[in-house]
Each structure stands twice: as C-alpha cells, then as structure tokens.
PDB file of C-alpha atoms in Angstrom:
ATOM      1  CA  VAL A   1     -11.407  -4.592   0.579  1.00  0.00           C
ATOM      2  CA  SER A   2     -11.286  -4.669  -3.335  1.00  0.00           C
ATOM      3  CA  THR A   3     -12.570  -8.523  -4.499  1.00  0.00           C
ATOM      4  CA  GLN A   4     -12.794  -9.560  -8.180  1.00  0.00           C
ATOM      5  CA  SER A   5     -13.136 -12.583  -9.739  1.00  0.00           C
ATOM      6  CA  THR A   6     -10.894 -12.723 -12.784  1.00  0.00           C
ATOM      7  CA  GLY A   7     -11.869 -16.028 -14.359  1.00  0.00           C
ATOM      8  CA  GLN A   8     -14.524 -17.040 -16.254  1.00  0.00           C
ATOM      9  CA  GLU A   9     -17.249 -18.330 -13.673  1.00  0.00           C
ATOM     10  CA  ALA A  10     -19.196 -16.419 -10.800  1.00  0.00           C
ATOM     11  CA  VAL A  11     -17.733 -17.161  -7.251  1.00  0.00           C
ATOM     12  CA  PHE A  12     -19.783 -17.808  -4.273  1.00  0.00           C
ATOM     13  CA  SER A  13     -19.483 -18.078  -0.144  1.00  0.00           C
ATOM     14  CA  ILE A  14     -16.773 -15.452   0.025  1.00  0.00           C
ATOM     15  CA  ALA A  15     -15.519 -15.661   3.772  1.00  0.00           C
ATOM     16  CA  LEU A  16     -12.824 -13.632   5.312  1.00  0.00           C
ATOM     17  CA  ASP A  17     -10.437 -14.538   8.080  1.00  0.00           C
ATOM     18  CA  ILE A  18      -8.340 -11.182   9.595  1.00  0.00           C
ATOM     19  CA  THR A  19      -6.085 -12.152  12.494  1.00  0.00           C
ATOM     20  CA  THR A  20      -5.937  -9.774  15.167  1.00  0.00           C
ATOM     21  CA  THR A  21      -3.013  -8.571  17.335  1.00  0.00           C
ATOM     22  CA  LEU A  22      -2.960  -7.015  21.347  1.00  0.00           C
ATOM     23  CA  ASN A  23      -2.926  -3.571  19.004  1.00  0.00           C
ATOM     24  CA  THR A  24      -5.179  -3.948  16.276  1.00  0.00           C
ATOM     25  CA  LYS A  25      -8.263  -5.495  16.535  1.00  0.00           C
ATOM     26  CA  TYR A  26     -10.580  -6.010  13.747  1.00  0.00           C
ATOM     27  CA  GLN A  27     -14.196  -5.601  14.041  1.00  0.00           C
ATOM     28  CA  ARG A  28     -16.365  -8.492  13.057  1.00  0.00           C
ATOM     29  CA  PRO A  29     -20.051  -7.884  12.569  1.00  0.00           C
ATOM     30  CA  PRO A  30     -22.565  -9.057  14.249  1.00  0.00           C
ATOM     31  CA  SER A  31     -23.947 -12.431  14.711  1.00  0.00           C
ATOM     32  CA  THR A  32     -20.560 -14.121  13.638  1.00  0.00           C
ATOM     33  CA  ALA A  33     -18.301 -16.710  15.458  1.00  0.00           C
ATOM     34  CA  PRO A  34     -15.476 -14.363  17.511  1.00  0.00           C
ATOM     35  CA  THR A  35     -12.881 -16.295  15.315  1.00  0.00           C
ATOM     36  CA  GLY A  36     -12.171 -17.816  11.731  1.00  0.00           C
ATOM     37  CA  PRO A  37     -13.751 -17.221   8.986  1.00  0.00           C
ATOM     38  CA  PHE A  38     -17.184 -15.650   8.014  1.00  0.00           C
ATOM     39  CA  GLU A  39     -19.096 -14.791   5.093  1.00  0.00           C
ATOM     40  CA  THR A  40     -19.337 -11.818   3.532  1.00  0.00           C
ATOM     41  CA  GLY A  41     -22.825 -12.175   1.803  1.00  0.00           C
ATOM     42  CA  VAL A  42     -20.515 -11.324  -1.600  1.00  0.00           C
ATOM     43  CA  THR A  43     -20.997 -13.130  -4.860  1.00  0.00           C
ATOM     44  CA  LEU A  44     -19.194 -12.000  -7.874  1.00  0.00           C
ATOM     45  CA  SER A  45     -19.967 -12.797 -11.577  1.00  0.00           C
ATOM     46  CA  ALA A  46     -17.111 -13.289 -13.708  1.00  0.00           C
ATOM     47  CA  GLY A  47     -14.952 -10.301 -14.237  1.00  0.00           C
ATOM     48  CA  GLN A  48     -17.286  -8.442 -11.622  1.00  0.00           C
ATOM     49  CA  VAL A  49     -15.610  -6.272  -9.175  1.00  0.00           C
ATOM     50  CA  LYS A  50     -17.039  -5.595  -5.352  1.00  0.00           C
ATOM     51  CA  GLN A  51     -16.006  -3.809  -2.708  1.00  0.00           C
ATOM     52  CA  TYR A  52     -16.334  -5.320   0.954  1.00  0.00           C
ATOM     53  CA  ASN A  53     -15.735  -2.231   4.191  1.00  0.00           C
ATOM     54  CA  VAL A  54     -13.289  -3.540   6.732  1.00  0.00           C
ATOM     55  CA  MET A  55     -13.184  -1.322  10.129  1.00  0.00           C
ATOM     56  CA  PHE A  56     -10.346  -1.729  12.754  1.00  0.00           C
ATOM     57  CA  MET A  57      -9.950  -0.450  16.357  1.00  0.00           C
ATOM     58  CA  PHE A  58      -6.576   0.159  17.368  1.00  0.00           C
ATOM     59  CA  GLN A  59      -4.161   1.172  20.426  1.00  0.00           C
ATOM     60  CA  SER A  60      -1.723   2.981  18.482  1.00  0.00           C
ATOM     61  CA  PHE A  61      -1.028   3.533  14.867  1.00  0.00           C
ATOM     62  CA  THR A  62       2.248   5.336  15.691  1.00  0.00           C
ATOM     63  CA  MET A  63       3.997   2.255  13.390  1.00  0.00           C
ATOM     64  CA  SER A  64       2.525   0.685  10.344  1.00  0.00           C
ATOM     65  CA  GLN A  65       0.828  -2.404  10.871  1.00  0.00           C
ATOM     66  CA  LYS A  66       0.626  -5.499   8.880  1.00  0.00           C
ATOM     67  CA  LEU A  67      -2.592  -8.373   9.418  1.00  0.00           C
ATOM     68  CA  ALA A  68      -2.560 -12.007   7.996  1.00  0.00           C
ATOM     69  CA  GLY A  69      -5.622 -12.772   6.212  1.00  0.00           C
ATOM     70  CA  SER A  70      -7.448 -15.292   3.912  1.00  0.00           C
ATOM     71  CA  LEU A  71     -10.224 -15.367   1.405  1.00  0.00           C
ATOM     72  CA  SER A  72     -12.023 -18.347   0.654  1.00  0.00           C
ATOM     73  CA  TYR A  73     -14.767 -18.705  -2.222  1.00  0.00           C
ATOM     74  CA  THR A  74     -16.178 -21.217  -4.236  1.00  0.00           C
ATOM     75  CA  HIS A  75     -16.436 -21.590  -8.076  1.00  0.00           C
ATOM     76  CA  GLN A  76     -20.282 -22.309  -9.802  1.00  0.00           C
ATOM     77  CA  SER A  77     -19.254 -25.491 -10.882  1.00  0.00           C
ATOM     78  CA  GLY A  78     -18.129 -26.876  -8.298  1.00  0.00           C
ATOM     79  CA  THR A  79     -17.829 -27.082  -4.276  1.00  0.00           C
ATOM     80  CA  ASN A  80     -14.462 -27.369  -3.650  1.00  0.00           C
ATOM     81  CA  ILE A  81     -13.206 -24.319  -2.071  1.00  0.00           C
ATOM     82  CA  LYS A  82     -10.431 -22.404  -2.702  1.00  0.00           C
ATOM     83  CA  VAL A  83      -8.566 -19.737  -0.308  1.00  0.00           C
ATOM     84  CA  LYS A  84      -5.983 -17.353  -0.469  1.00  0.00           C
ATOM     85  CA  ASN A  85      -3.808 -16.240   1.601  1.00  0.00           C
ATOM     86  CA  PHE A  86      -3.115 -12.226   1.463  1.00  0.00           C
ATOM     87  CA  ASN A  87      -1.587  -9.638   4.022  1.00  0.00           C
ATOM     88  CA  LEU A  88      -2.596  -6.282   4.937  1.00  0.00           C
ATOM     89  CA  VAL A  89      -0.594  -3.423   5.425  1.00  0.00           C
ATOM     90  CA  LEU A  90      -1.789  -0.518   7.186  1.00  0.00           C
ATOM     91  CA  PRO A  91       0.698   2.345   7.162  1.00  0.00           C
ATOM     92  CA  SER A  92       0.842   5.174   9.782  1.00  0.00           C
ATOM     93  CA  SER A  93      -0.308   8.013   7.037  1.00  0.00           C
ATOM     94  CA  ALA A  94      -3.684   6.188   6.906  1.00  0.00           C
ATOM     95  CA  PHE A  95      -4.330   8.032  10.015  1.00  0.00           C
ATOM     96  CA  ILE A  96      -3.709  11.624   8.765  1.00  0.00           C
ATOM     97  CA  LEU A  97      -6.470  13.646   8.425  1.00  0.00           C
ATOM     98  CA  PRO A  98      -6.499  16.901   6.168  1.00  0.00           C
ATOM     99  CA  ALA A  99      -5.696  19.929   8.490  1.00  0.00           C
ATOM    100  CA  THR A 100      -4.963  23.719   7.444  1.00  0.00           C
ATOM    101  CA  MET A 101      -2.529  25.754   9.789  1.00  0.00           C
ATOM    102  CA  THR A 102      -1.297  29.478   9.100  1.00  0.00           C
ATOM    103  CA  ARG A 103       2.325  30.630   8.334  1.00  0.00           C
ATOM    104  CA  GLU A 104       2.698  32.117  12.347  1.00  0.00           C
ATOM    105  CA  GLU A 105       0.942  29.063  13.964  1.00  0.00           C
ATOM    106  CA  PHE A 106       3.807  26.897  12.401  1.00  0.00           C
ATOM    107  CA  VAL A 107       6.455  28.874  13.304  1.00  0.00           C
ATOM    108  CA  GLY A 108       5.051  28.492  16.558  1.00  0.00           C
ATOM    109  CA  LEU A 109       4.279  24.561  16.244  1.00  0.00           C
ATOM    110  CA  MET A 110       8.176  24.678  15.004  1.00  0.00           C
ATOM    111  CA  ARG A 111       9.407  26.087  18.665  1.00  0.00           C
ATOM    112  CA  SER A 112       7.030  23.561  20.318  1.00  0.00           C
ATOM    113  CA  GLY A 113       9.663  20.928  21.131  1.00  0.00           C
ATOM    114  CA  LEU A 114       8.275  18.184  18.775  1.00  0.00           C
ATOM    115  CA  SER A 115      10.775  14.935  17.537  1.00  0.00           C
ATOM    116  CA  LEU A 116      12.285  14.987  14.517  1.00  0.00           C
ATOM    117  CA  SER A 117      13.198  12.540  11.937  1.00  0.00           C
ATOM    118  CA  THR A 118      15.061  12.943   8.555  1.00  0.00           C
ATOM    119  CA  THR A 119      15.533  11.434   5.412  1.00  0.00           C
ATOM    120  CA  THR A 120      16.496  12.178   1.906  1.00  0.00           C
ATOM    121  CA  ILE A 121      14.509  11.589  -0.975  1.00  0.00           C
ATOM    122  CA  ASN A 122      15.035  11.178  -4.918  1.00  0.00           C
ATOM    123  CA  SER A 123      12.956  14.113  -6.134  1.00  0.00           C
ATOM    124  CA  THR A 124      12.931  17.424  -6.350  1.00  0.00           C
ATOM    125  CA  VAL A 125      10.440  19.737  -4.386  1.00  0.00           C
ATOM    126  CA  LYS A 126       7.643  20.492  -6.989  1.00  0.00           C
ATOM    127  CA  LYS A 127       7.339  16.460  -7.046  1.00  0.00           C
ATOM    128  CA  ALA A 128       7.547  16.251  -3.508  1.00  0.00           C
ATOM    129  CA  LEU A 129       4.967  18.539  -2.737  1.00  0.00           C
ATOM    130  CA  GLN A 130       2.758  16.532  -5.039  1.00  0.00           C
ATOM    131  CA  TYR A 131       3.356  13.181  -4.180  1.00  0.00           C
ATOM    132  CA  ILE A 132       3.270  13.560  -0.213  1.00  0.00           C
ATOM    133  CA  GLY A 133       0.501  15.475  -0.018  1.00  0.00           C
ATOM    134  CA  ALA A 134      -1.483  13.113  -2.281  1.00  0.00           C
ATOM    135  CA  LEU A 135      -0.042  10.176   0.007  1.00  0.00           C
ATOM    136  CA  PHE A 136      -0.396  11.829   3.562  1.00  0.00           C
ATOM    137  CA  ARG A 137      -3.171  14.204   2.903  1.00  0.00           C
ATOM    138  CA  VAL A 138      -1.365  17.226   4.209  1.00  0.00           C
ATOM    139  CA  SER A 139      -1.563  20.598   3.045  1.00  0.00           C
ATOM    140  CA  VAL A 140       1.052  22.907   1.665  1.00  0.00           C
ATOM    141  CA  VAL A 141       2.111  25.932   4.514  1.00  0.00           C
ATOM    142  CA  GLU A 142       4.599  27.876   2.590  1.00  0.00           C
ATOM    143  CA  ASP A 143       6.380  27.121  -0.915  1.00  0.00           C
ATOM    144  CA  PHE A 144       9.142  28.620  -1.706  1.00  0.00           C
ATOM    145  CA  GLY A 145      10.678  27.006  -4.660  1.00  0.00           C
ATOM    146  CA  ASP A 146      13.217  24.863  -3.734  1.00  0.00           C
ATOM    147  CA  ARG A 147      11.790  24.662  -0.400  1.00  0.00           C
ATOM    148  CA  ALA A 148       8.701  24.403   1.497  1.00  0.00           C
ATOM    149  CA  SER A 149       6.413  23.300   4.094  1.00  0.00           C
ATOM    150  CA  MET A 150       3.495  21.250   5.307  1.00  0.00           C
ATOM    151  CA  TYR A 151       0.867  20.372   7.961  1.00  0.00           C
ATOM    152  CA  GLY A 152      -1.532  17.490   8.613  1.00  0.00           C
ATOM    153  CA  ARG A 153      -2.890  15.810  12.306  1.00  0.00           C
ATOM    154  CA  THR A 154      -3.877  12.287  12.619  1.00  0.00           C
ATOM    155  CA  VAL A 155      -6.698  10.854  14.063  1.00  0.00           C
ATOM    156  CA  GLN A 156      -5.481  10.842  17.639  1.00  0.00           C
ATOM    157  CA  ASN A 157      -4.452  14.563  17.142  1.00  0.00           C
ATOM    158  CA  HIS A 158      -0.556  14.298  16.704  1.00  0.00           C
ATOM    159  CA  HIS A 159       0.612  17.015  14.709  1.00  0.00           C
ATOM    160  CA  VAL A 160       2.705  16.049  11.546  1.00  0.00           C
ATOM    161  CA  ALA A 161       4.870  18.595   9.704  1.00  0.00           C
ATOM    162  CA  ILE A 162       6.896  17.921   7.114  1.00  0.00           C
ATOM    163  CA  LEU A 163       9.886  20.691   6.058  1.00  0.00           C
ATOM    164  CA  MET A 164      11.790  20.011   3.151  1.00  0.00           C
ATOM    165  CA  LYS A 165      14.536  21.378   0.807  1.00  0.00           C
ATOM    166  CA  GLN A 166      16.229  21.114  -2.439  1.00  0.00           C
ATOM    167  CA  SER A 167      19.898  19.176  -1.426  1.00  0.00           C
ATOM    168  CA  ASP A 168      22.954  20.647  -3.287  1.00  0.00           C
ATOM    169  CA  VAL A 169      22.985  16.936  -5.015  1.00  0.00           C
ATOM    170  CA  PRO A 170      20.699  17.192  -7.999  1.00  0.00           C
ATOM    171  CA  GLY A 171      18.017  15.177  -7.964  1.00  0.00           C
ATOM    172  CA  LYS A 172      17.913  15.006  -4.280  1.00  0.00           C
ATOM    173  CA  VAL A 173      15.375  16.249  -1.378  1.00  0.00           C
ATOM    174  CA  SER A 174      16.402  16.599   2.301  1.00  0.00           C
ATOM    175  CA  LEU A 175      13.282  15.821   4.604  1.00  0.00           C
ATOM    176  CA  ALA A 176      12.424  16.209   7.954  1.00  0.00           C
ATOM    177  CA  VAL A 177       9.211  15.146   9.532  1.00  0.00           C
ATOM    178  CA  LYS A 178       8.431  16.444  12.835  1.00  0.00           C
ATOM    179  CA  THR A 179       5.301  15.009  15.027  1.00  0.00           C
ATOM    180  CA  GLY A 180       4.873  14.940  18.574  1.00  0.00           C
ATOM    181  CA  ASP A 181       5.699  10.986  18.935  1.00  0.00           C
ATOM    182  CA  SER A 182       8.960  10.104  17.432  1.00  0.00           C
ATOM    183  CA  ALA A 183       8.169   6.320  16.604  1.00  0.00           C
ATOM    184  CA  LEU A 184       5.221   8.268  14.205  1.00  0.00           C
ATOM    185  CA  GLY A 185       7.737  10.671  12.809  1.00  0.00           C
ATOM    186  CA  ASP A 186      10.231   7.486  12.261  1.00  0.00           C
ATOM    187  CA  SER A 187       7.357   5.412  10.791  1.00  0.00           C
ATOM    188  CA  LEU A 188       6.285   8.092   8.203  1.00  0.00           C
ATOM    189  CA  SER A 189       9.842   9.249   7.211  1.00  0.00           C
ATOM    190  CA  LYS A 190      10.432   5.266   6.635  1.00  0.00           C
ATOM    191  CA  GLU A 191       7.280   5.377   4.345  1.00  0.00           C
ATOM    192  CA  LEU A 192       8.232   8.130   2.235  1.00  0.00           C
ATOM    193  CA  THR A 193      12.158   6.979   2.251  1.00  0.00           C
ATOM    194  CA  GLU A 194      10.141   3.637   0.414  1.00  0.00           C
ATOM    195  CA  PHE A 195       7.989   5.645  -1.195  1.00  0.00           C
ATOM    196  CA  PHE A 196       9.934   7.765  -3.630  1.00  0.00           C
ATOM    197  CA  SER A 197      12.873   5.018  -4.156  1.00  0.00           C
ATOM    198  CA  THR A 198       9.917   2.875  -6.127  1.00  0.00           C
ATOM    199  CA  LEU A 199       9.613   6.339  -8.471  1.00  0.00           C
TER     200      LEU A 199
END
C-alpha cells in the first residue's frame, strides 16, 4: 500500500483496517487485535511517500477479489481523526508468475483439453504482446507478426496460455485464453477486455 501526505502538514497515527472474506484473509501483524484498525507505525512529513506491505492468504484467486478498507490518521495541528475509505482490487492476473515453454511443449499443452475463454480487443498483435506481457507477466512462445502465443503459470500451478490473431476487422485482435480452470480463464479474459477498452 502506498501512502502519501498531499497536504502541508505531517501525518501521524496512520491506522489501517481491511475487511476479510471467507476466500481472502488479511494477515494482520503479530500482537494486533484480531479485528478493527491497527497502527501501522508509519508517519509522513508533508509531501512524503511511504510504502506499507500487506499480506493476504487466499483459498482461490480464480476470480478477481475486491476488499473494502479504511485508513485513519491525524495531522500535526490537531488530534481529530480523519478516515479515508477505499476498495482494494486484487485481479487474478496478480497471481501469474513468469514461465517459459518451448513450442513443442506448448503444442502439447494445447492438445490437453484446457478450458477456453475468448474475447476481442482494440489493438494490434504487436501492441497486445507488449501490454499483455507487462500486465500478466507472461512470456512469448511464438510471434508471427499477425498471430502470436504467450505462456505463464499461476502460483497454484495453473497453466495460462494466450493465443492471439489479427482480426479481419482493422484495429481488432482476437484473443483466446486457455487455462486449467474455466473461472480463471473467464476472469483473465475479462481483465484483458477491460484493460484494452481504456487505451
């Protein structure tokens, strides 16, 4: 979590509270209460930025997770506690790790009966390779200019294969996301659709 004091005063007593769900549990620091806000120990001078690490435990990340949270603090000039509410979105793609695969291994994987999710994005294959590689941390298996393939693996060892082809419609690319879990494939496909719609 990145915190920044955007005002002219220092910020003190920063406390954090993040709700948990049955699927996603926030790992609270030792010696803190099991519920409610807890002091982070972070103090910010005017304009200063600091990072605070948060850790979660997941049962599953085949779907994007959205958690509600709040950040409370006080200013140097007074003791009134101010609260900022926020939503923390943890997309399925955050759990993909870089992995490589040879063309022969990739062909074999495509024949193994992975689930399929498709979408169409506004892009070119060249730009799609660049953006998806950065967003999903997947590596290029093959690139033929008008079509390409990419591969990665999740922290729970799900295969993530992405096939793309320049569409007959100018400025469009057809994407196929293949994974070992249909919900994960649909979630990743939705992420890509939403991301490219903002470009």
